PDB file of C-alpha atoms in Angstrom:
ATOM      1  CA  MET A1096      61.350 153.979 191.043  1.00 67.00           C
ATOM      2  CA  THR A1097      58.213 152.644 192.638  1.00 79.00           C
ATOM      3  CA  PHE A1098      56.347 154.448 195.366  1.00 72.00           C
ATOM      4  CA  ILE A1099      57.348 151.855 197.979  1.00 73.00           C
ATOM      5  CA  LYS A1100      61.054 152.200 197.117  1.00 71.00           C
ATOM      6  CA  LYS A1101      60.826 156.009 197.276  1.00 69.00           C
ATOM      7  CA  LEU A1102      59.028 155.854 200.601  1.00 67.00           C
ATOM      8  CA  GLY A1103      61.631 153.447 201.977  1.00 66.00           C
ATOM      9  CA  MET A1104      64.436 155.732 200.820  1.00 71.00           C
ATOM     10  CA  TYR A1105      62.860 158.797 202.468  1.00 66.00           C
ATOM     11  CA  LEU A1106      62.248 156.901 205.701  1.00 62.00           C
ATOM     12  CA  ALA A1107      65.866 155.675 205.730  1.00 65.00           C
ATOM     13  CA  ILE A1108      67.118 159.253 205.271  1.00 72.00           C
ATOM     14  CA  ALA A1109      64.824 160.564 208.007  1.00 62.00           C
ATOM     15  CA  LEU A1110      65.848 157.803 210.408  1.00 60.00           C
ATOM     16  CA  GLY A1111      69.532 158.383 209.643  1.00 58.00           C
ATOM     17  CA  SER A1112      69.178 162.121 210.277  1.00 60.00           C
ATOM     18  CA  TYR A1113      67.382 161.438 213.546  1.00 60.00           C
ATOM     19  CA  LEU A1114      70.063 159.002 214.705  1.00 57.00           C
ATOM     20  CA  ILE A1115      72.870 161.426 213.867  1.00 63.00           C
ATOM     21  CA  THR A1116      71.121 164.260 215.712  1.00 61.00           C
ATOM     22  CA  TYR A1117      70.318 162.063 218.707  1.00 57.00           C
ATOM     23  CA  THR A1118      73.897 160.804 218.886  1.00 58.00           C
ATOM     24  CA  ALA A1119      75.269 164.347 218.666  1.00 54.00           C
ATOM     25  CA  MET A1120      72.885 165.594 221.353  1.00 55.00           C
ATOM     26  CA  HIS A1121      73.719 162.654 223.587  1.00 53.00           C
ATOM     27  CA  TYR A1122      77.448 163.147 223.035  1.00 51.00           C
ATOM     28  CA  LEU A1123      77.298 166.839 223.920  1.00 48.00           C
ATOM     29  CA  LYS A1124      74.498 166.326 226.466  1.00 48.00           C
ATOM     30  CA  THR A1125      72.733 169.240 224.865  1.00 43.00           C
ATOM     31  CA  GLN A1126      69.359 170.827 225.196  1.00 40.00           C
ATOM     32  CA  PRO A1127      69.315 173.302 222.282  1.00 39.00           C
ATOM     33  CA  GLU A1128      66.090 175.030 223.285  1.00 35.00           C
ATOM     34  CA  LYS A1129      67.733 176.260 226.521  1.00 35.00           C
ATOM     35  CA  GLN A1130      70.775 177.613 224.683  1.00 37.00           C
ATOM     36  CA  THR A1131      71.070 181.298 223.886  1.00 35.00           C
ATOM     37  CA  SER A1132      72.223 182.237 220.407  1.00 40.00           C
ATOM     38  CA  GLU A1133      74.711 184.891 221.496  1.00 44.00           C
ATOM     39  CA  ARG A1134      76.877 185.578 224.567  1.00 46.00           C
ATOM     40  CA  GLN A1135      79.394 188.182 225.610  1.00 46.00           C
ATOM     41  CA  ILE A1136      82.863 186.779 226.141  1.00 47.00           C
ATOM     42  CA  THR A1137      83.702 187.567 229.736  1.00 47.00           C
ATOM     43  CA  ASP A1138      87.146 185.974 230.027  1.00 47.00           C
ATOM     44  CA  LYS A1139      89.205 187.108 227.023  1.00 45.00           C
ATOM     45  CA  THR A1140      92.414 185.526 228.302  1.00 42.00           C
ATOM     46  CA  TYR A1141      90.691 182.158 228.441  1.00 44.00           C
ATOM     47  CA  TRP A1142      89.448 182.295 224.869  1.00 53.00           C
ATOM     48  CA  GLN A1143      92.463 184.086 223.320  1.00 54.00           C
ATOM     49  CA  VAL A1144      90.489 185.951 220.663  1.00 54.00           C
ATOM     50  CA  GLU A1145      92.769 188.166 218.612  1.00 54.00           C
ATOM     51  CA  ASN A1146      91.488 191.396 217.071  1.00 52.00           C
ATOM     52  CA  GLY A1147      90.595 190.968 213.429  1.00 57.00           C
ATOM     53  CA  LYS A1148      90.504 187.177 213.686  1.00 82.00           C
ATOM     54  CA  VAL A1149      87.704 184.677 213.784  1.00 90.00           C
ATOM     55  CA  THR A1150      87.966 181.588 215.978  1.00 90.00           C
ATOM     56  CA  VAL A1151      85.553 178.679 215.559  1.00 93.00           C
ATOM     57  CA  TYR A1152      84.904 175.505 217.534  1.00 93.00           C
ATOM     58  CA  THR A1153      83.515 172.763 215.302  1.00 94.00           C
ATOM     59  CA  ALA A1154      83.183 169.017 214.745  1.00 93.00           C
ATOM     60  CA  LYS A1155      83.589 167.044 211.516  1.00 93.00           C
ATOM     61  CA  TRP A1156      80.108 165.469 211.716  1.00 94.00           C
ATOM     62  CA  CYS A1157      78.342 168.829 212.204  1.00 93.00           C
ATOM     63  CA  SER A1158      76.682 170.041 208.986  1.00 94.00           C
ATOM     64  CA  ALA A1159      76.299 173.612 210.310  1.00 94.00           C
ATOM     65  CA  CYS A1160      80.025 173.614 211.159  1.00 94.00           C
ATOM     66  CA  ASN A1161      80.906 172.457 207.648  1.00 94.00           C
ATOM     67  CA  ALA A1162      78.652 175.146 206.157  1.00 94.00           C
ATOM     68  CA  LEU A1163      80.331 177.782 208.354  1.00 94.00           C
ATOM     69  CA  LYS A1164      83.831 176.727 207.314  1.00 93.00           C
ATOM     70  CA  ALA A1165      82.791 176.685 203.648  1.00 93.00           C
ATOM     71  CA  TYR A1166      81.328 180.196 204.008  1.00 93.00           C
ATOM     72  CA  LEU A1167      84.485 181.550 205.666  1.00 92.00           C
ATOM     73  CA  LYS A1168      86.693 179.943 203.030  1.00 92.00           C
ATOM     74  CA  ALA A1169      84.543 181.142 200.115  1.00 92.00           C
ATOM     75  CA  ASN A1170      84.658 184.707 201.435  1.00 90.00           C
ATOM     76  CA  ASN A1171      88.417 184.607 202.175  1.00 89.00           C
ATOM     77  CA  ILE A1172      87.901 185.237 205.881  1.00 89.00           C
ATOM     78  CA  PRO A1173      90.887 184.003 207.914  1.00 90.00           C
ATOM     79  CA  TYR A1174      89.923 181.893 210.893  1.00 90.00           C
ATOM     80  CA  THR A1175      91.322 179.494 213.456  1.00 89.00           C
ATOM     81  CA  ASN A1176      89.454 176.201 213.805  1.00 91.00           C
ATOM     82  CA  PHE A1177      89.404 173.978 216.889  1.00 90.00           C
ATOM     83  CA  ASP A1178      87.809 170.561 216.337  1.00 91.00           C
ATOM     84  CA  ILE A1179      86.198 169.422 219.598  1.00 91.00           C
ATOM     85  CA  GLU A1180      86.689 165.767 218.662  1.00 90.00           C
ATOM     86  CA  ASP A1181      90.393 166.099 217.906  1.00 89.00           C
ATOM     87  CA  SER A1182      91.223 168.438 220.781  1.00 86.00           C
ATOM     88  CA  GLU A1183      90.305 167.485 224.322  1.00 87.00           C
ATOM     89  CA  LEU A1184      91.291 170.992 225.420  1.00 87.00           C
ATOM     90  CA  ALA A1185      88.807 172.581 222.984  1.00 86.00           C
ATOM     91  CA  ASN A1186      86.063 170.189 224.094  1.00 88.00           C
ATOM     92  CA  ASN A1187      86.797 170.952 227.762  1.00 89.00           C
ATOM     93  CA  LYS A1188      86.670 174.721 227.102  1.00 87.00           C
ATOM     94  CA  LEU A1189      83.125 174.393 225.815  1.00 89.00           C
ATOM     95  CA  LYS A1190      82.062 172.094 228.651  1.00 90.00           C
ATOM     96  CA  GLU A1191      83.547 174.375 231.344  1.00 88.00           C
ATOM     97  CA  HIS A1192      81.484 177.280 230.038  1.00 86.00           C
ATOM     98  CA  ASP A1193      78.364 175.114 229.674  1.00 89.00           C
ATOM     99  CA  ILE A1194      78.279 175.610 225.915  1.00 89.00           C
ATOM    100  CA  ARG A1195      76.290 172.782 224.383  1.00 88.00           C
ATOM    101  CA  GLN A1196      75.908 173.884 220.800  1.00 91.00           C
ATOM    102  CA  ILE A1197      78.283 174.041 217.878  1.00 93.00           C
ATOM    103  CA  PRO A1198      79.590 175.747 215.899  1.00 94.00           C
ATOM    104  CA  VAL A1199      80.860 178.361 218.347  1.00 94.00           C
ATOM    105  CA  ILE A1200      82.114 181.496 216.594  1.00 93.00           C
ATOM    106  CA  LEU A1201      84.279 184.021 218.426  1.00 91.00           C
ATOM    107  CA  ILE A1202      84.698 187.498 216.937  1.00 88.00           C
ATOM    108  CA  LYS A1203      86.201 190.273 219.074  1.00 80.00           C
ATOM    109  CA  ASP A1204      84.098 190.294 222.253  1.00 78.00           C
ATOM    110  CA  LYS A1205      81.136 188.392 220.777  1.00 86.00           C
ATOM    111  CA  MET A1206      80.312 184.712 220.806  1.00 90.00           C
ATOM    112  CA  LEU A1207      77.825 183.395 218.278  1.00 92.00           C
ATOM    113  CA  LEU A1208      76.359 179.942 218.747  1.00 93.00           C
ATOM    114  CA  GLY A1209      75.228 178.133 215.648  1.00 93.00           C
ATOM    115  CA  PHE A1210      75.693 179.301 212.076  1.00 93.00           C
ATOM    116  CA  ASN A1211      73.435 182.238 211.260  1.00 92.00           C
ATOM    117  CA  GLN A1212      74.835 183.920 208.158  1.00 91.00           C
ATOM    118  CA  LEU A1213      73.095 187.266 208.774  1.00 92.00           C
ATOM    119  CA  LYS A1214      74.385 187.590 212.347  1.00 91.00           C
ATOM    120  CA  LEU A1215      77.842 186.491 211.257  1.00 92.00           C
ATOM    121  CA  GLU A1216      77.961 189.056 208.451  1.00 91.00           C
ATOM    122  CA  ALA A1217      76.836 191.801 210.862  1.00 90.00           C
ATOM    123  CA  GLU A1218      79.653 190.925 213.286  1.00 88.00           C
ATOM    124  CA  LEU A1219      82.231 190.654 210.496  1.00 88.00           C
ATOM    125  CA  LYS A1220      81.390 194.209 209.376  1.00 87.00           C
ATOM    126  CA  ASN A1221      82.581 195.424 212.792  1.00 79.00           C
ATOM    127  CA  LEU A1222      86.063 193.898 212.377  1.00 72.00           C
TER     128      LEU A1222
END
């Protein structure tokens, strides 16, 4: 492959990644740098988190969400998944609580935003 073809391929990949990220940010109206990575769940009845269970809010196009689901499946961790694109109720739950980042992981009284394997493993040890 010539240098020009390789360069064109890399630029196409970079542009595609940028467009996907921009579209996702526009869709969720997000500003990731203002988002905290962890929150206490204050309204347990609203979120319906059961002891010993993991609940996640994801989207099909989200690579971090797909990595999270693959991790949970590979480690035989039971979880309930709510896709924010398929469920208007799930999407509205996140919007009402001003959550602008996915995946959202609920474990007991903790909410983790984004997929950080080390934080997730630490929370799963407390189950």
